[in-house]
Amino acid sequence: MKFNEKTGECLLALLRKREVEVRSLVVRQDGDVVFSHATAPFPLDHVHPLYSVTKSFTSCAVGMLVEQGAVDINAPWVSYLPEYGAKALDSRFCEVSVRDLLTMQLGQDAEPQLQGDDDWALGVAGKPLANDLGTAFFYNSLCSHLLSILVERVSGQTLDRFLEKRLFEPLGISRWWWEHDRQGHATGGFGLHLSTPDLAKFGQCLLDGGTWEGRRVVPSDWVREATRKQVETRPFYPDSSTEDRNGYGYQYWMCAGGGFRCSGLWGQLCYVLPEQRLVVASSSATSGSKPVMDALYDVLCIEPNYRAACPEEELPAAPDKAQRSALDVLPMPQGAAIPTVTRGAAVATSPQGAAAPTSSAKTATSASILQLFLGQHAVRESHEGFTSFSLSFDEPSHGSDCFAKKGATGCQVVEEDAAGCQGVEGDAASSQDAEQGVAEGSCLKLVIARDGKTYEVRAGYGAWAPLADACSGVGELFPFATASAEVIEPPTWDTKTTFGAYAWKNPSTLEIVSRELDETRRCVVTVRLDGNHIVLEIGVQNMMCGLAPTRYALVSDLRR
């Protein structure tokens, strides 16, 4: 099947219908880019965390050393790092081969907790094995990290530096970066940050047997062996995990619809289907690769998963111009620009999300309700170090970009002017703002204080509004599980801008959502008037926080 613009638009429409948040998508076929798309506020060429897609890059480095004769995959890992053999709690660890690590058959049944200056390899060596070597598949990022340390020991270079000249430069990839543990090792199981177009280049190189534009980059024998089934995974996953039951190679997953994929948390994906000369790369914030793969199978009519996810669902036709424009921006909260009290009739919701009264309704806004939300609120009895939170309509700085949803007229990036963030839609919202003394198009700003530091989000109404890059976004309240055990130093060119959008769901409830460049996490903030109190709840999705909380509730006494 030829993949073209219409195919891509149908795929985007189906993903949106299924509420799968895909932020960027690049499709290559027969060596050419045949479709690409980015969903605002995410630029197509911005890097994002690949999570476990990183493992496939680690595999390439091992393959290069195997070709050189420097690594034997059947040799024990400790033969290259004997100091860890002396520290092994279980003697069987000394027999773990490089192949056992490549195929996730280490024998352990959980990853060790990692904190502070922990030696990650010692965390593995100090944990007993639950199964004999080579008998049980357990997906373990520490297997890949041991491979990173192996590459470093044998080559004399960290994994990222080893691949810089041998993989990234030959592919013409200049913008990337890699996280490290506190011992200085590049994290082998996750930690690579790369743009979707560059990830698609990597997939093309694999599709072409390890070559790029006629130049050998990755050994062809390694690509062939790494991307075919080496071990069975079916016994270790339920029937519903259709994309995890098809076998595993050397840090690559086999796919139900044929081909193979590199997969990372929350839907980071590089799918290669040799029989159709197809590469699909995407960055997402969803439950995993399966929702993206199911939609792709449906659009491409690939068995055995074709229509399996929603058998009664009609596949969408190619979207029209207005629908296509709506796909260019992530959905935002629906509701009113300010708390609105309706008398005499129900409030309808306009296509732009503004609260629009029916013809018989008489809508009045309440300044007193709005004022209860605005201002600083001291937090009662916080056991997590929170001291206050505040809400205000800001005076936006000139020249920042807002990504606005423009209803049927299309989606566009608009510049702020002195009036503020130009995301508000409709006459109803404008008149309501005027009654409250809120400048039309102003952005709402939330600031949360914790342990002497502030965490912020700036939110537009009907628009994704950016927070100044110097500020700490609310997402930083929810670090990745291993963050304290890592050295995470993004390059200066990697902006991690936080974007926000808001709406009042009803007069007593405000919702703010945030997105961040180079992060998958999505924060949802709910602020509600609750009798004697004002309550703020903030939670995170698409972030693995380990033992740390994923939700906080802050309570403040209402000022009257």
PDB file of N, CA, C and O in Angstrom, residues 409-478:
ATOM      1  N   THR A 409     -12.063  28.338  11.033  1.00  0.00           N
ATOM      2  CA  THR A 409     -11.241  29.181  10.176  1.00  0.00           C
ATOM      3  C   THR A 409      -9.810  28.701  10.105  1.00  0.00           C
ATOM      4  O   THR A 409      -9.000  29.276   9.411  1.00  0.00           O
ATOM      5  N   GLY A 410      -9.472  27.648  10.851  1.00  0.00           N
ATOM      6  CA  GLY A 410      -8.113  27.126  10.776  1.00  0.00           C
ATOM      7  C   GLY A 410      -7.334  27.384  12.035  1.00  0.00           C
ATOM      8  O   GLY A 410      -7.757  28.102  12.928  1.00  0.00           O
ATOM      9  N   CYS A 411      -6.149  26.786  12.101  1.00  0.00           N
ATOM     10  CA  CYS A 411      -5.269  26.924  13.267  1.00  0.00           C
ATOM     11  C   CYS A 411      -4.068  27.747  12.877  1.00  0.00           C
ATOM     12  O   CYS A 411      -3.529  27.578  11.796  1.00  0.00           O
ATOM     13  N   GLN A 412      -3.658  28.633  13.727  1.00  0.00           N
ATOM     14  CA  GLN A 412      -2.506  29.455  13.391  1.00  0.00           C
ATOM     15  C   GLN A 412      -1.712  29.797  14.631  1.00  0.00           C
ATOM     16  O   GLN A 412      -2.202  29.720  15.746  1.00  0.00           O
ATOM     17  N   VAL A 413      -0.445  30.141  14.394  1.00  0.00           N
ATOM     18  CA  VAL A 413       0.403  30.659  15.460  1.00  0.00           C
ATOM     19  C   VAL A 413       0.285  32.170  15.419  1.00  0.00           C
ATOM     20  O   VAL A 413       0.458  32.783  14.368  1.00  0.00           O
ATOM     21  N   VAL A 414      -0.047  32.777  16.552  1.00  0.00           N
ATOM     22  CA  VAL A 414      -0.273  34.215  16.584  1.00  0.00           C
ATOM     23  C   VAL A 414       0.667  34.864  17.577  1.00  0.00           C
ATOM     24  O   VAL A 414       1.042  34.273  18.577  1.00  0.00           O
ATOM     25  N   GLU A 415       1.055  36.072  17.287  1.00  0.00           N
ATOM     26  CA  GLU A 415       1.938  36.819  18.170  1.00  0.00           C
ATOM     27  C   GLU A 415       1.131  37.572  19.208  1.00  0.00           C
ATOM     28  O   GLU A 415       0.068  38.119  18.913  1.00  0.00           O
ATOM     29  N   GLU A 416       1.651  37.618  20.424  1.00  0.00           N
ATOM     30  CA  GLU A 416       1.034  38.431  21.450  1.00  0.00           C
ATOM     31  C   GLU A 416       1.337  39.906  21.188  1.00  0.00           C
ATOM     32  O   GLU A 416       2.359  40.262  20.649  1.00  0.00           O
ATOM     33  N   ASP A 417       0.400  40.739  21.597  1.00  0.00           N
ATOM     34  CA  ASP A 417       0.682  42.160  21.603  1.00  0.00           C
ATOM     35  C   ASP A 417       0.392  42.672  22.999  1.00  0.00           C
ATOM     36  O   ASP A 417       0.249  41.902  23.935  1.00  0.00           O
ATOM     37  N   ALA A 418       0.297  43.967  23.148  1.00  0.00           N
ATOM     38  CA  ALA A 418       0.113  44.534  24.484  1.00  0.00           C
ATOM     39  C   ALA A 418      -1.179  44.074  25.147  1.00  0.00           C
ATOM     40  O   ALA A 418      -1.313  44.111  26.355  1.00  0.00           O
ATOM     41  N   ALA A 419      -2.135  43.629  24.325  1.00  0.00           N
ATOM     42  CA  ALA A 419      -3.412  43.187  24.897  1.00  0.00           C
ATOM     43  C   ALA A 419      -3.310  41.821  25.540  1.00  0.00           C
ATOM     44  O   ALA A 419      -4.175  41.434  26.306  1.00  0.00           O
ATOM     45  N   GLY A 420      -2.262  41.065  25.210  1.00  0.00           N
ATOM     46  CA  GLY A 420      -2.080  39.779  25.877  1.00  0.00           C
ATOM     47  C   GLY A 420      -2.083  38.626  24.907  1.00  0.00           C
ATOM     48  O   GLY A 420      -1.805  38.765  23.733  1.00  0.00           O
ATOM     49  N   CYS A 421      -2.399  37.486  25.426  1.00  0.00           N
ATOM     50  CA  CYS A 421      -2.374  36.245  24.664  1.00  0.00           C
ATOM     51  C   CYS A 421      -3.630  36.153  23.807  1.00  0.00           C
ATOM     52  O   CYS A 421      -4.728  36.136  24.328  1.00  0.00           O
ATOM     53  N   GLN A 422      -3.451  36.092  22.494  1.00  0.00           N
ATOM     54  CA  GLN A 422      -4.579  36.222  21.579  1.00  0.00           C
ATOM     55  C   GLN A 422      -5.265  34.896  21.295  1.00  0.00           C
ATOM     56  O   GLN A 422      -5.437  34.490  20.155  1.00  0.00           O
ATOM     57  N   GLY A 423      -5.655  34.178  22.336  1.00  0.00           N
ATOM     58  CA  GLY A 423      -6.287  32.892  22.126  1.00  0.00           C
ATOM     59  C   GLY A 423      -7.775  32.888  22.391  1.00  0.00           C
ATOM     60  O   GLY A 423      -8.432  31.892  22.161  1.00  0.00           O
ATOM     61  N   VAL A 424      -8.361  33.955  22.923  1.00  0.00           N
ATOM     62  CA  VAL A 424      -9.772  33.959  23.295  1.00  0.00           C
ATOM     63  C   VAL A 424     -10.641  34.094  22.060  1.00  0.00           C
ATOM     64  O   VAL A 424     -10.334  34.840  21.144  1.00  0.00           O
ATOM     65  N   GLU A 425     -11.728  33.346  22.055  1.00  0.00           N
ATOM     66  CA  GLU A 425     -12.613  33.317  20.893  1.00  0.00           C
ATOM     67  C   GLU A 425     -14.003  33.811  21.252  1.00  0.00           C
ATOM     68  O   GLU A 425     -14.496  33.565  22.350  1.00  0.00           O
ATOM     69  N   GLY A 426     -14.635  34.486  20.338  1.00  0.00           N
ATOM     70  CA  GLY A 426     -16.067  34.760  20.450  1.00  0.00           C
ATOM     71  C   GLY A 426     -16.409  36.015  21.208  1.00  0.00           C
ATOM     72  O   GLY A 426     -15.737  36.434  22.129  1.00  0.00           O
ATOM     73  N   ASP A 427     -17.517  36.641  20.828  1.00  0.00           N
ATOM     74  CA  ASP A 427     -17.957  37.870  21.470  1.00  0.00           C
ATOM     75  C   ASP A 427     -18.393  37.643  22.904  1.00  0.00           C
ATOM     76  O   ASP A 427     -18.220  38.495  23.760  1.00  0.00           O
ATOM     77  N   ALA A 428     -18.945  36.466  23.187  1.00  0.00           N
ATOM     78  CA  ALA A 428     -19.432  36.205  24.540  1.00  0.00           C
ATOM     79  C   ALA A 428     -18.294  36.268  25.533  1.00  0.00           C
ATOM     80  O   ALA A 428     -18.402  36.885  26.590  1.00  0.00           O
ATOM     81  N   ALA A 429     -17.172  35.659  25.189  1.00  0.00           N
ATOM     82  CA  ALA A 429     -16.033  35.663  26.102  1.00  0.00           C
ATOM     83  C   ALA A 429     -15.516  37.085  26.293  1.00  0.00           C
ATOM     84  O   ALA A 429     -15.152  37.489  27.385  1.00  0.00           O
ATOM     85  N   SER A 430     -15.493  37.873  25.218  1.00  0.00           N
ATOM     86  CA  SER A 430     -14.970  39.225  25.316  1.00  0.00           C
ATOM     87  C   SER A 430     -15.833  40.084  26.238  1.00  0.00           C
ATOM     88  O   SER A 430     -15.321  40.821  27.071  1.00  0.00           O
ATOM     89  N   SER A 431     -17.153  39.993  26.102  1.00  0.00           N
ATOM     90  CA  SER A 431     -18.017  40.812  26.930  1.00  0.00           C
ATOM     91  C   SER A 431     -17.936  40.399  28.386  1.00  0.00           C
ATOM     92  O   SER A 431     -17.978  41.235  29.292  1.00  0.00           O
ATOM     93  N   GLN A 432     -17.782  39.097  28.618  1.00  0.00           N
ATOM     94  CA  GLN A 432     -17.654  38.623  29.992  1.00  0.00           C
ATOM     95  C   GLN A 432     -16.379  39.158  30.613  1.00  0.00           C
ATOM     96  O   GLN A 432     -16.361  39.606  31.758  1.00  0.00           O
ATOM     97  N   ASP A 433     -15.289  39.096  29.865  1.00  0.00           N
ATOM     98  CA  ASP A 433     -14.024  39.605  30.376  1.00  0.00           C
ATOM     99  C   ASP A 433     -14.141  41.077  30.745  1.00  0.00           C
ATOM    100  O   ASP A 433     -13.643  41.520  31.769  1.00  0.00           O
ATOM    101  N   ALA A 434     -14.804  41.832  29.884  1.00  0.00           N
ATOM    102  CA  ALA A 434     -14.917  43.260  30.117  1.00  0.00           C
ATOM    103  C   ALA A 434     -15.665  43.546  31.420  1.00  0.00           C
ATOM    104  O   ALA A 434     -15.319  44.450  32.175  1.00  0.00           O
ATOM    105  N   GLU A 435     -16.708  42.744  31.691  1.00  0.00           N
ATOM    106  CA  GLU A 435     -17.463  42.958  32.919  1.00  0.00           C
ATOM    107  C   GLU A 435     -16.594  42.750  34.156  1.00  0.00           C
ATOM    108  O   GLU A 435     -16.798  43.351  35.192  1.00  0.00           O
ATOM    109  N   GLN A 436     -15.604  41.873  34.050  1.00  0.00           N
ATOM    110  CA  GLN A 436     -14.779  41.561  35.199  1.00  0.00           C
ATOM    111  C   GLN A 436     -13.528  42.420  35.281  1.00  0.00           C
ATOM    112  O   GLN A 436     -12.722  42.249  36.191  1.00  0.00           O
ATOM    113  N   GLY A 437     -13.314  43.280  34.314  1.00  0.00           N
ATOM    114  CA  GLY A 437     -12.104  44.080  34.309  1.00  0.00           C
ATOM    115  C   GLY A 437     -10.885  43.280  33.880  1.00  0.00           C
ATOM    116  O   GLY A 437      -9.762  43.664  34.171  1.00  0.00           O
ATOM    117  N   VAL A 438     -11.102  42.165  33.191  1.00  0.00           N
ATOM    118  CA  VAL A 438     -10.008  41.340  32.697  1.00  0.00           C
ATOM    119  C   VAL A 438      -9.792  41.686  31.238  1.00  0.00           C
ATOM    120  O   VAL A 438     -10.731  41.628  30.438  1.00  0.00           O
ATOM    121  N   ALA A 439      -8.579  42.059  30.893  1.00  0.00           N
ATOM    122  CA  ALA A 439      -8.296  42.456  29.519  1.00  0.00           C
ATOM    123  C   ALA A 439      -8.561  41.303  28.571  1.00  0.00           C
ATOM    124  O   ALA A 439      -8.222  40.159  28.865  1.00  0.00           O
ATOM    125  N   GLU A 440      -9.188  41.599  27.455  1.00  0.00           N
ATOM    126  CA  GLU A 440      -9.483  40.568  26.480  1.00  0.00           C
ATOM    127  C   GLU A 440      -8.196  39.865  26.056  1.00  0.00           C
ATOM    128  O   GLU A 440      -7.212  40.498  25.691  1.00  0.00           O
ATOM    129  N   GLY A 441      -8.213  38.535  26.095  1.00  0.00           N
ATOM    130  CA  GLY A 441      -7.041  37.787  25.664  1.00  0.00           C
ATOM    131  C   GLY A 441      -5.982  37.623  26.721  1.00  0.00           C
ATOM    132  O   GLY A 441      -4.923  37.069  26.442  1.00  0.00           O
ATOM    133  N   SER A 442      -6.215  38.095  27.951  1.00  0.00           N
ATOM    134  CA  SER A 442      -5.207  37.911  28.993  1.00  0.00           C
ATOM    135  C   SER A 442      -5.007  36.439  29.300  1.00  0.00           C
ATOM    136  O   SER A 442      -5.908  35.622  29.124  1.00  0.00           O
ATOM    137  N   CYS A 443      -3.820  36.095  29.774  1.00  0.00           N
ATOM    138  CA  CYS A 443      -3.512  34.717  30.139  1.00  0.00           C
ATOM    139  C   CYS A 443      -3.559  34.560  31.650  1.00  0.00           C
ATOM    140  O   CYS A 443      -3.216  35.460  32.401  1.00  0.00           O
ATOM    141  N   LEU A 444      -3.987  33.394  32.074  1.00  0.00           N
ATOM    142  CA  LEU A 444      -4.086  33.085  33.493  1.00  0.00           C
ATOM    143  C   LEU A 444      -2.774  32.460  33.950  1.00  0.00           C
ATOM    144  O   LEU A 444      -2.241  31.580  33.278  1.00  0.00           O
ATOM    145  N   LYS A 445      -2.283  32.909  35.084  1.00  0.00           N
ATOM    146  CA  LYS A 445      -1.008  32.402  35.597  1.00  0.00           C
ATOM    147  C   LYS A 445      -1.212  31.763  36.959  1.00  0.00           C
ATOM    148  O   LYS A 445      -1.814  32.346  37.852  1.00  0.00           O
ATOM    149  N   LEU A 446      -0.711  30.545  37.105  1.00  0.00           N
ATOM    150  CA  LEU A 446      -0.735  29.825  38.371  1.00  0.00           C
ATOM    151  C   LEU A 446       0.690  29.697  38.881  1.00  0.00           C
ATOM    152  O   LEU A 446       1.591  29.300  38.134  1.00  0.00           O
ATOM    153  N   VAL A 447       0.892  30.028  40.156  1.00  0.00           N
ATOM    154  CA  VAL A 447       2.199  29.879  40.792  1.00  0.00           C
ATOM    155  C   VAL A 447       2.021  29.057  42.064  1.00  0.00           C
ATOM    156  O   VAL A 447       1.192  29.401  42.920  1.00  0.00           O
ATOM    157  N   ILE A 448       2.767  27.969  42.187  1.00  0.00           N
ATOM    158  CA  ILE A 448       2.725  27.109  43.364  1.00  0.00           C
ATOM    159  C   ILE A 448       4.067  27.206  44.079  1.00  0.00           C
ATOM    160  O   ILE A 448       5.122  27.044  43.445  1.00  0.00           O
ATOM    161  N   ALA A 449       4.035  27.515  45.376  1.00  0.00           N
ATOM    162  CA  ALA A 449       5.267  27.647  46.159  1.00  0.00           C
ATOM    163  C   ALA A 449       5.488  26.391  46.992  1.00  0.00           C
ATOM    164  O   ALA A 449       4.573  25.912  47.678  1.00  0.00           O
ATOM    165  N   ARG A 450       6.725  25.882  46.915  1.00  0.00           N
ATOM    166  CA  ARG A 450       7.076  24.673  47.665  1.00  0.00           C
ATOM    167  C   ARG A 450       8.550  24.717  48.059  1.00  0.00           C
ATOM    168  O   ARG A 450       9.422  24.880  47.200  1.00  0.00           O
ATOM    169  N   ASP A 451       8.819  24.613  49.347  1.00  0.00           N
ATOM    170  CA  ASP A 451      10.198  24.560  49.850  1.00  0.00           C
ATOM    171  C   ASP A 451      11.053  25.702  49.308  1.00  0.00           C
ATOM    172  O   ASP A 451      12.211  25.522  48.912  1.00  0.00           O
ATOM    173  N   GLY A 452      10.472  26.890  49.260  1.00  0.00           N
ATOM    174  CA  GLY A 452      11.227  28.069  48.842  1.00  0.00           C
ATOM    175  C   GLY A 452      11.383  28.230  47.342  1.00  0.00           C
ATOM    176  O   GLY A 452      12.050  29.167  46.886  1.00  0.00           O
ATOM    177  N   LYS A 453      10.780  27.353  46.538  1.00  0.00           N
ATOM    178  CA  LYS A 453      10.870  27.441  45.086  1.00  0.00           C
ATOM    179  C   LYS A 453       9.468  27.549  44.507  1.00  0.00           C
ATOM    180  O   LYS A 453       8.506  27.059  45.103  1.00  0.00           O
ATOM    181  N   THR A 454       9.342  28.198  43.357  1.00  0.00           N
ATOM    182  CA  THR A 454       8.035  28.343  42.728  1.00  0.00           C
ATOM    183  C   THR A 454       7.963  27.527  41.440  1.00  0.00           C
ATOM    184  O   THR A 454       8.946  27.384  40.704  1.00  0.00           O
ATOM    185  N   TYR A 455       6.770  26.989  41.190  1.00  0.00           N
ATOM    186  CA  TYR A 455       6.478  26.202  39.992  1.00  0.00           C
ATOM    187  C   TYR A 455       5.274  26.846  39.319  1.00  0.00           C
ATOM    188  O   TYR A 455       4.251  27.100  39.972  1.00  0.00           O
ATOM    189  N   GLU A 456       5.368  27.086  38.015  1.00  0.00           N
ATOM    190  CA  GLU A 456       4.382  27.943  37.357  1.00  0.00           C
ATOM    191  C   GLU A 456       3.820  27.319  36.090  1.00  0.00           C
ATOM    192  O   GLU A 456       4.406  26.415  35.494  1.00  0.00           O
ATOM    193  N   VAL A 457       2.668  27.833  35.692  1.00  0.00           N
ATOM    194  CA  VAL A 457       2.126  27.569  34.371  1.00  0.00           C
ATOM    195  C   VAL A 457       1.358  28.812  33.949  1.00  0.00           C
ATOM    196  O   VAL A 457       0.694  29.454  34.761  1.00  0.00           O
ATOM    197  N   ARG A 458       1.494  29.150  32.712  1.00  0.00           N
ATOM    198  CA  ARG A 458       0.789  30.284  32.125  1.00  0.00           C
ATOM    199  C   ARG A 458      -0.148  29.717  31.071  1.00  0.00           C
ATOM    200  O   ARG A 458       0.281  28.996  30.172  1.00  0.00           O
ATOM    201  N   ALA A 459      -1.440  30.010  31.206  1.00  0.00           N
ATOM    202  CA  ALA A 459      -2.440  29.313  30.405  1.00  0.00           C
ATOM    203  C   ALA A 459      -3.281  30.288  29.593  1.00  0.00           C
ATOM    204  O   ALA A 459      -3.742  31.308  30.119  1.00  0.00           O
ATOM    205  N   GLY A 460      -3.483  29.966  28.338  1.00  0.00           N
ATOM    206  CA  GLY A 460      -4.365  30.743  27.484  1.00  0.00           C
ATOM    207  C   GLY A 460      -5.753  30.116  27.442  1.00  0.00           C
ATOM    208  O   GLY A 460      -5.937  28.938  27.759  1.00  0.00           O
ATOM    209  N   TYR A 461      -6.705  30.905  27.035  1.00  0.00           N
ATOM    210  CA  TYR A 461      -8.072  30.404  26.836  1.00  0.00           C
ATOM    211  C   TYR A 461      -8.270  30.190  25.343  1.00  0.00           C
ATOM    212  O   TYR A 461      -8.224  31.129  24.553  1.00  0.00           O
ATOM    213  N   GLY A 462      -8.444  28.936  24.940  1.00  0.00           N
ATOM    214  CA  GLY A 462      -8.502  28.624  23.513  1.00  0.00           C
ATOM    215  C   GLY A 462      -7.156  28.723  22.841  1.00  0.00           C
ATOM    216  O   GLY A 462      -7.071  28.821  21.621  1.00  0.00           O
ATOM    217  N   ALA A 463      -6.085  28.717  23.633  1.00  0.00           N
ATOM    218  CA  ALA A 463      -4.736  28.822  23.080  1.00  0.00           C
ATOM    219  C   ALA A 463      -3.743  28.206  24.056  1.00  0.00           C
ATOM    220  O   ALA A 463      -3.943  28.245  25.268  1.00  0.00           O
ATOM    221  N   TRP A 464      -2.673  27.648  23.505  1.00  0.00           N
ATOM    222  CA  TRP A 464      -1.570  27.158  24.336  1.00  0.00           C
ATOM    223  C   TRP A 464      -0.599  28.314  24.542  1.00  0.00           C
ATOM    224  O   TRP A 464       0.065  28.753  23.608  1.00  0.00           O
ATOM    225  N   ALA A 465      -0.532  28.812  25.761  1.00  0.00           N
ATOM    226  CA  ALA A 465       0.308  29.971  26.064  1.00  0.00           C
ATOM    227  C   ALA A 465       1.631  29.508  26.663  1.00  0.00           C
ATOM    228  O   ALA A 465       1.665  28.607  27.503  1.00  0.00           O
ATOM    229  N   PRO A 466       2.742  30.126  26.272  1.00  0.00           N
ATOM    230  CA  PRO A 466       4.050  29.703  26.779  1.00  0.00           C
ATOM    231  C   PRO A 466       4.421  30.397  28.082  1.00  0.00           C
ATOM    232  O   PRO A 466       4.070  31.545  28.327  1.00  0.00           O
ATOM    233  N   LEU A 467       5.143  29.676  28.892  1.00  0.00           N
ATOM    234  CA  LEU A 467       5.750  30.227  30.103  1.00  0.00           C
ATOM    235  C   LEU A 467       7.181  30.611  29.760  1.00  0.00           C
ATOM    236  O   LEU A 467       7.838  29.943  28.957  1.00  0.00           O
ATOM    237  N   ALA A 468       7.673  31.676  30.355  1.00  0.00           N
ATOM    238  CA  ALA A 468       9.059  32.072  30.120  1.00  0.00           C
ATOM    239  C   ALA A 468       9.990  30.913  30.447  1.00  0.00           C
ATOM    240  O   ALA A 468       9.825  30.222  31.462  1.00  0.00           O
ATOM    241  N   ASP A 469      10.996  30.684  29.592  1.00  0.00           N
ATOM    242  CA  ASP A 469      11.872  29.534  29.765  1.00  0.00           C
ATOM    243  C   ASP A 469      12.658  29.572  31.062  1.00  0.00           C
ATOM    244  O   ASP A 469      13.093  28.529  31.566  1.00  0.00           O
ATOM    245  N   ALA A 470      12.844  30.757  31.643  1.00  0.00           N
ATOM    246  CA  ALA A 470      13.612  30.866  32.882  1.00  0.00           C
ATOM    247  C   ALA A 470      12.823  30.354  34.087  1.00  0.00           C
ATOM    248  O   ALA A 470      13.403  30.118  35.157  1.00  0.00           O
ATOM    249  N   CYS A 471      11.515  30.193  33.926  1.00  0.00           N
ATOM    250  CA  CYS A 471      10.665  29.758  35.039  1.00  0.00           C
ATOM    251  C   CYS A 471      10.613  28.231  35.117  1.00  0.00           C
ATOM    252  O   CYS A 471      10.758  27.538  34.113  1.00  0.00           O
ATOM    253  N   SER A 472      10.379  27.720  36.311  1.00  0.00           N
ATOM    254  CA  SER A 472      10.190  26.284  36.504  1.00  0.00           C
ATOM    255  C   SER A 472       8.719  25.948  36.310  1.00  0.00           C
ATOM    256  O   SER A 472       7.856  26.504  36.989  1.00  0.00           O
ATOM    257  N   GLY A 473       8.417  25.046  35.388  1.00  0.00           N
ATOM    258  CA  GLY A 473       7.046  24.667  35.128  1.00  0.00           C
ATOM    259  C   GLY A 473       6.498  23.735  36.204  1.00  0.00           C
ATOM    260  O   GLY A 473       7.261  23.097  36.955  1.00  0.00           O
ATOM    261  N   VAL A 474       5.183  23.634  36.281  1.00  0.00           N
ATOM    262  CA  VAL A 474       4.560  22.782  37.296  1.00  0.00           C
ATOM    263  C   VAL A 474       4.923  21.314  37.106  1.00  0.00           C
ATOM    264  O   VAL A 474       4.900  20.526  38.052  1.00  0.00           O
ATOM    265  N   GLY A 475       5.310  20.930  35.887  1.00  0.00           N
ATOM    266  CA  GLY A 475       5.692  19.552  35.645  1.00  0.00           C
ATOM    267  C   GLY A 475       6.902  19.118  36.451  1.00  0.00           C
ATOM    268  O   GLY A 475       7.081  17.924  36.727  1.00  0.00           O
ATOM    269  N   GLU A 476       7.732  20.071  36.848  1.00  0.00           N
ATOM    270  CA  GLU A 476       8.922  19.727  37.618  1.00  0.00           C
ATOM    271  C   GLU A 476       8.585  19.217  39.014  1.00  0.00           C
ATOM    272  O   GLU A 476       9.466  18.710  39.717  1.00  0.00           O
ATOM    273  N   LEU A 477       7.337  19.342  39.419  1.00  0.00           N
ATOM    274  CA  LEU A 477       6.907  18.728  40.680  1.00  0.00           C
ATOM    275  C   LEU A 477       6.893  17.210  40.577  1.00  0.00           C
ATOM    276  O   LEU A 477       6.787  16.512  41.596  1.00  0.00           O
ATOM    277  N   PHE A 478       7.002  16.683  39.346  1.00  0.00           N
ATOM    278  CA  PHE A 478       6.888  15.248  39.120  1.00  0.00           C
ATOM    279  C   PHE A 478       8.085  14.743  38.309  1.00  0.00           C
ATOM    280  O   PHE A 478       7.959  14.470  37.114  1.00  0.00           O
TER     281      PHE A 478
END
